[in-house]
CSV table of C-alpha atoms in Angstrom, one decimal:
chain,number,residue,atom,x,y,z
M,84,UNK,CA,235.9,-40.2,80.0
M,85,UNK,CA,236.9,-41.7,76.3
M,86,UNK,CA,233.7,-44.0,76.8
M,87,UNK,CA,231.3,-40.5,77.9
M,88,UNK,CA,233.1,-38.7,74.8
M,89,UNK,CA,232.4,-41.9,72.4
M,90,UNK,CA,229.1,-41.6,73.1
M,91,UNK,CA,228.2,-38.1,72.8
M,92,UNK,CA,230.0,-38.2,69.3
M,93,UNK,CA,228.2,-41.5,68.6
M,94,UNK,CA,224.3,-39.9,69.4
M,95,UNK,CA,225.7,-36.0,68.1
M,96,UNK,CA,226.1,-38.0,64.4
M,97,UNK,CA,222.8,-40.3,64.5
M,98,UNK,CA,221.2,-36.6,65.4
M,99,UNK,CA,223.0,-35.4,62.7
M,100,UNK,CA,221.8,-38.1,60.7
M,101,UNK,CA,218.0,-37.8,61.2
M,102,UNK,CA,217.7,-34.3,60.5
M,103,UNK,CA,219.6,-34.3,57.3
M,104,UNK,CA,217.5,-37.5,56.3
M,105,UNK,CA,214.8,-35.4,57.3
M,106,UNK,CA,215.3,-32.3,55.4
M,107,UNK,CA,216.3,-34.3,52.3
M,108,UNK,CA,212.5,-35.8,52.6
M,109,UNK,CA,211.4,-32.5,52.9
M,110,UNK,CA,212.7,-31.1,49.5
M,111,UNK,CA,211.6,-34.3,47.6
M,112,UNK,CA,207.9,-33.7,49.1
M,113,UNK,CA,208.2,-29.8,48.1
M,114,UNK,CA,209.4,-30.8,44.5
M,115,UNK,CA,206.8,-33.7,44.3
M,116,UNK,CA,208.2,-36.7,44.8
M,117,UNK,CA,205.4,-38.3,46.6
M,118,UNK,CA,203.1,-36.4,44.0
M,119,UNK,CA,200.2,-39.0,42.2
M,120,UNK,CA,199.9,-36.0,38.9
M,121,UNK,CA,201.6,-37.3,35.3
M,122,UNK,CA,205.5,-35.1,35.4
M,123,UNK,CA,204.8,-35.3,31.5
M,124,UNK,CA,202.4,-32.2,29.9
M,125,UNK,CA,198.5,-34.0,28.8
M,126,UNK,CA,198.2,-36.0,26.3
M,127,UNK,CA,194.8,-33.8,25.5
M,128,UNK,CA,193.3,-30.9,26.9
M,129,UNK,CA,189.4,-29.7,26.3
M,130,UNK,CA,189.2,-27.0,24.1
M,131,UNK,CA,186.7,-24.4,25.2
M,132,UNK,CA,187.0,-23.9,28.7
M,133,UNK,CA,186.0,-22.6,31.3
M,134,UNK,CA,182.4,-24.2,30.8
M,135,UNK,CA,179.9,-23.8,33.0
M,136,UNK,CA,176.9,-26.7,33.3
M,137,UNK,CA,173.9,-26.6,35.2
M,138,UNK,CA,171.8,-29.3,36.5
M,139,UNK,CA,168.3,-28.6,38.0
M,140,UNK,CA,166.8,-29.9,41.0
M,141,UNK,CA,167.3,-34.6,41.0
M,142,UNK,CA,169.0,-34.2,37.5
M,143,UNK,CA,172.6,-34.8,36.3
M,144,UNK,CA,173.7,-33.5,32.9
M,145,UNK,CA,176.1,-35.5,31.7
M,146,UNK,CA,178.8,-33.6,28.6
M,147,UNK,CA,180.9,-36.4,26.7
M,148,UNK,CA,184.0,-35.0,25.4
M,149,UNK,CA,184.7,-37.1,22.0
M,150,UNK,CA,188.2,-38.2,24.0
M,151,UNK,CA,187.5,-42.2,24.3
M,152,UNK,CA,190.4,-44.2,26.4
M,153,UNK,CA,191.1,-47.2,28.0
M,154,UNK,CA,193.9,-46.9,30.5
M,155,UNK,CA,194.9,-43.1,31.3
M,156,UNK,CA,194.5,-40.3,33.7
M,157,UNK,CA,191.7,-37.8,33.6
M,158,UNK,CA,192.2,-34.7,35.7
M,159,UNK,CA,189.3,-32.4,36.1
M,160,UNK,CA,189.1,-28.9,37.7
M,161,UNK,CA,185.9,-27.4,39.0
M,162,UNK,CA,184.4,-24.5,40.8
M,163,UNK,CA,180.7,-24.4,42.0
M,164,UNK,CA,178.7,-21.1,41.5
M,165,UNK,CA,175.6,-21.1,42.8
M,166,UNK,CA,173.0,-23.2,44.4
M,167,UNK,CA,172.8,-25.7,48.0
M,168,UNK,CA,175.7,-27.2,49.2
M,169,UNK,CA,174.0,-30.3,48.5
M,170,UNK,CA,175.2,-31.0,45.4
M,171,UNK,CA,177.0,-33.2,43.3
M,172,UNK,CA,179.8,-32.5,40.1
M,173,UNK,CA,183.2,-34.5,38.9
M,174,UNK,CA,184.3,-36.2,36.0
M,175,UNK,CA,182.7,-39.2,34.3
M,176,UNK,CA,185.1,-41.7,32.6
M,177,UNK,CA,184.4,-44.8,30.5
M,178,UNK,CA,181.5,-43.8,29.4
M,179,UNK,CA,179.2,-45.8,26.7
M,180,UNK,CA,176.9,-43.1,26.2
M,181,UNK,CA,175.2,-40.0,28.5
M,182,UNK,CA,173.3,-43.1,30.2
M,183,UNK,CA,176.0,-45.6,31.3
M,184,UNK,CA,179.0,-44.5,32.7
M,185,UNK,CA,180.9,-44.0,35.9
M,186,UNK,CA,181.5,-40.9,37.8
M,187,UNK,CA,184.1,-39.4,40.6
M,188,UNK,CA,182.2,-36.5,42.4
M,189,UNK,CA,182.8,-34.4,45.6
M,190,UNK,CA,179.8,-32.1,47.0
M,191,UNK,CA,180.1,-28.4,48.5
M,192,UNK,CA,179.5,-30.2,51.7
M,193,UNK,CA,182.9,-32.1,52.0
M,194,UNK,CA,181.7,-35.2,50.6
M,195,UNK,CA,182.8,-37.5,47.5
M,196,UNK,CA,181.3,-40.9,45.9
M,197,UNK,CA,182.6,-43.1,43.1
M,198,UNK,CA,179.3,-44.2,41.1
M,199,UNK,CA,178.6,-46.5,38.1
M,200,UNK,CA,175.7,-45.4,36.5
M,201,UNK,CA,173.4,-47.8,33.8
M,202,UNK,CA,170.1,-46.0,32.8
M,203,UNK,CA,168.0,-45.6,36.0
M,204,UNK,CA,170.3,-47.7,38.2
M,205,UNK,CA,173.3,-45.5,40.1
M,206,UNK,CA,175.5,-48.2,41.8
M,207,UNK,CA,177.8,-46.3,44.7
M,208,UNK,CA,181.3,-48.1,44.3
M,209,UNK,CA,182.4,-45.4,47.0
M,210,UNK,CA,179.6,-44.2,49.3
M,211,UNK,CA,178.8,-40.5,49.8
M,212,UNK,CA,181.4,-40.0,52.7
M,213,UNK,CA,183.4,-36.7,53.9
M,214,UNK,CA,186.7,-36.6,52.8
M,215,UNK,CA,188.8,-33.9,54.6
M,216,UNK,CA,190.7,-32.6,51.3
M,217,UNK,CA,187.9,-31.7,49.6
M,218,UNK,CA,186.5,-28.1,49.4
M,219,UNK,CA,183.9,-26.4,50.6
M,220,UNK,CA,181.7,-23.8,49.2
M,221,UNK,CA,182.3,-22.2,46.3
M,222,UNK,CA,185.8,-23.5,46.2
M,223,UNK,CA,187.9,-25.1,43.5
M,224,UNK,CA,188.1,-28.5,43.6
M,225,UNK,CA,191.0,-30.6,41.6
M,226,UNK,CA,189.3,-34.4,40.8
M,227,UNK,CA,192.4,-36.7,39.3
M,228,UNK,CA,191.0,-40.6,38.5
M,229,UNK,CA,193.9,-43.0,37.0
M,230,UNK,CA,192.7,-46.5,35.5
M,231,UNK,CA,194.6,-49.6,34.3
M,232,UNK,CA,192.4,-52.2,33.4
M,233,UNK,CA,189.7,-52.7,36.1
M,234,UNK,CA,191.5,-51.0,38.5
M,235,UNK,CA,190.9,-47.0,39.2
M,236,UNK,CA,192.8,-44.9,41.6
M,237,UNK,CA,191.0,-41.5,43.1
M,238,UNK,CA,192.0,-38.2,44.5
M,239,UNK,CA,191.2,-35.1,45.3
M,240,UNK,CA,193.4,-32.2,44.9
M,241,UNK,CA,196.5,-34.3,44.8
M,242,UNK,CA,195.3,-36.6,48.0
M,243,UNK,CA,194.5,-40.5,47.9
M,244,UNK,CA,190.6,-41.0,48.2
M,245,UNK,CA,190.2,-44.2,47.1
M,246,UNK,CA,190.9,-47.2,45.1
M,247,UNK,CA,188.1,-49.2,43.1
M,248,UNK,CA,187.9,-52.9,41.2
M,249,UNK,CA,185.3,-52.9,38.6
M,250,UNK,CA,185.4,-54.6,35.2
M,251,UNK,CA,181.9,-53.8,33.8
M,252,UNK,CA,183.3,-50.8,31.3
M,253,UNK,CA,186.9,-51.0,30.5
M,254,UNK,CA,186.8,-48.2,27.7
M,255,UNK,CA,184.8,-45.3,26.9
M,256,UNK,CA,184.6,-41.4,26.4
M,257,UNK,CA,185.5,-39.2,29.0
M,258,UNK,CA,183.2,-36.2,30.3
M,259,UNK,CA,181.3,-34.0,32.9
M,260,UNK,CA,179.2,-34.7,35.6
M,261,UNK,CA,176.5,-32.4,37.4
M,262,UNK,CA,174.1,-33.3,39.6
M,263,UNK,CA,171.2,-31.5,41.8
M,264,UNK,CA,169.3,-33.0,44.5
M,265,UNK,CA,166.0,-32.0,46.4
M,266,UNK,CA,167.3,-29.1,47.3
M,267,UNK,CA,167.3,-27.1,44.1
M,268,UNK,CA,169.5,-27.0,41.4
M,269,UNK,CA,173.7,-26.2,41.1
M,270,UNK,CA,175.8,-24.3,38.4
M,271,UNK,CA,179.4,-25.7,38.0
M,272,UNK,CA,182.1,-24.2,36.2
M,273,UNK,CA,184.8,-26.5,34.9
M,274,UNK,CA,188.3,-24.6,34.5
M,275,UNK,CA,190.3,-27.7,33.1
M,276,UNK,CA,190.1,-31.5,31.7
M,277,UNK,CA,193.2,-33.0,30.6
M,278,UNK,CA,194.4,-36.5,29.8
M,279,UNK,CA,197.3,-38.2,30.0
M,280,UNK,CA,197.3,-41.9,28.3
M,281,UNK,CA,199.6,-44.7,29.0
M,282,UNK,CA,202.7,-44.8,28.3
């Protein structure tokens, strides 16, 4: 009997146990804990906002925003108005000039790519692939890119995409990206851009 009670005190306090370790993770997910956004306010928000860009049918407009950095965190906020679902609008970031730059952007289709773009070559660091946290339609989407040297971490609204290696720009402005395909053309609102540098 002291053995039976023993053990039904011993497995009553690793129950105990799990759920409070359980709840305490929990909370610290609620109130961010695991969170990849900057705790601190930006560094640098665009003036001027909401804009709205539009890019006609196989063109991307490209909008430098005078904000040049190196390592930092650009956090864009978007909405697409109007036109196919196959489309394409994010953030660019180390950007040379409108021509040669790279670019984070989902689709209304579920999809997002990490590009580097030189002129008339487009190099897909990322593919075009779905990407379950992105949304669909005419539905904000929240594109956060965070570099350190050559190496550039992506998500979409506040979940891990991707991570990315690339040397070939390791400074440069910061911007907007819309793009149309065959389809026809797309109209993109962008709510927010904000910056955090390193600290």
């Amino acid at each position: 009997m002291t053995n039976d009670k023993w053990l039904w005190s011993g497995g009553l306090g690793l129950m105990t146990l799990a759920l409070a370790t359980g709840l305490v993770l929990i909370i610290a997910l609620a109130l961010g804990w695991n969170s990849p956004r900057p705790t601190r306010p930006p560094d640098w928000a665009a003036p001027g906002l909401p804009l709205t860009l539009e890019a006609t049918s196989d063109e991307a407009v490209v909008t430098l925003m005078g904000r040049p950095s190196s390592d930092f965190t650009l956090e864009v906020e978007a909405v697409p108005l109007s036109g196919p679902d196959f489309n394409g609008y994010g953030l660019t970031y180390r950007a040379q000039d409108s021509a040669h730059y790279y670019a984070f952007a989902v689709d209304s289709d579920g999809y997002y790519a990490v590009l580097r773009v030189a002129g008339d070559e487009e190099t897909a660091l990322v593919d075009w692939q779905q990407f379950p946290h992105v949304r669909r339609g005419q539905q904000a989407n929240r594109l956060r890119v965070a570099c350190a040297g050559a190496t550039c971490r992506f998500y979409v609204n506040d979940e891990y995409a991707a991570t990315v290696e690339d040397g070939t720009w390791l400074a440069g402005d910061v911007g907007l990206w819309v793009r149309g395909f065959g389809d026809g053309g797309v109209v993109v609102q962008f709510v927010s851009v904000r910056v955090w540098g390193k600290r």
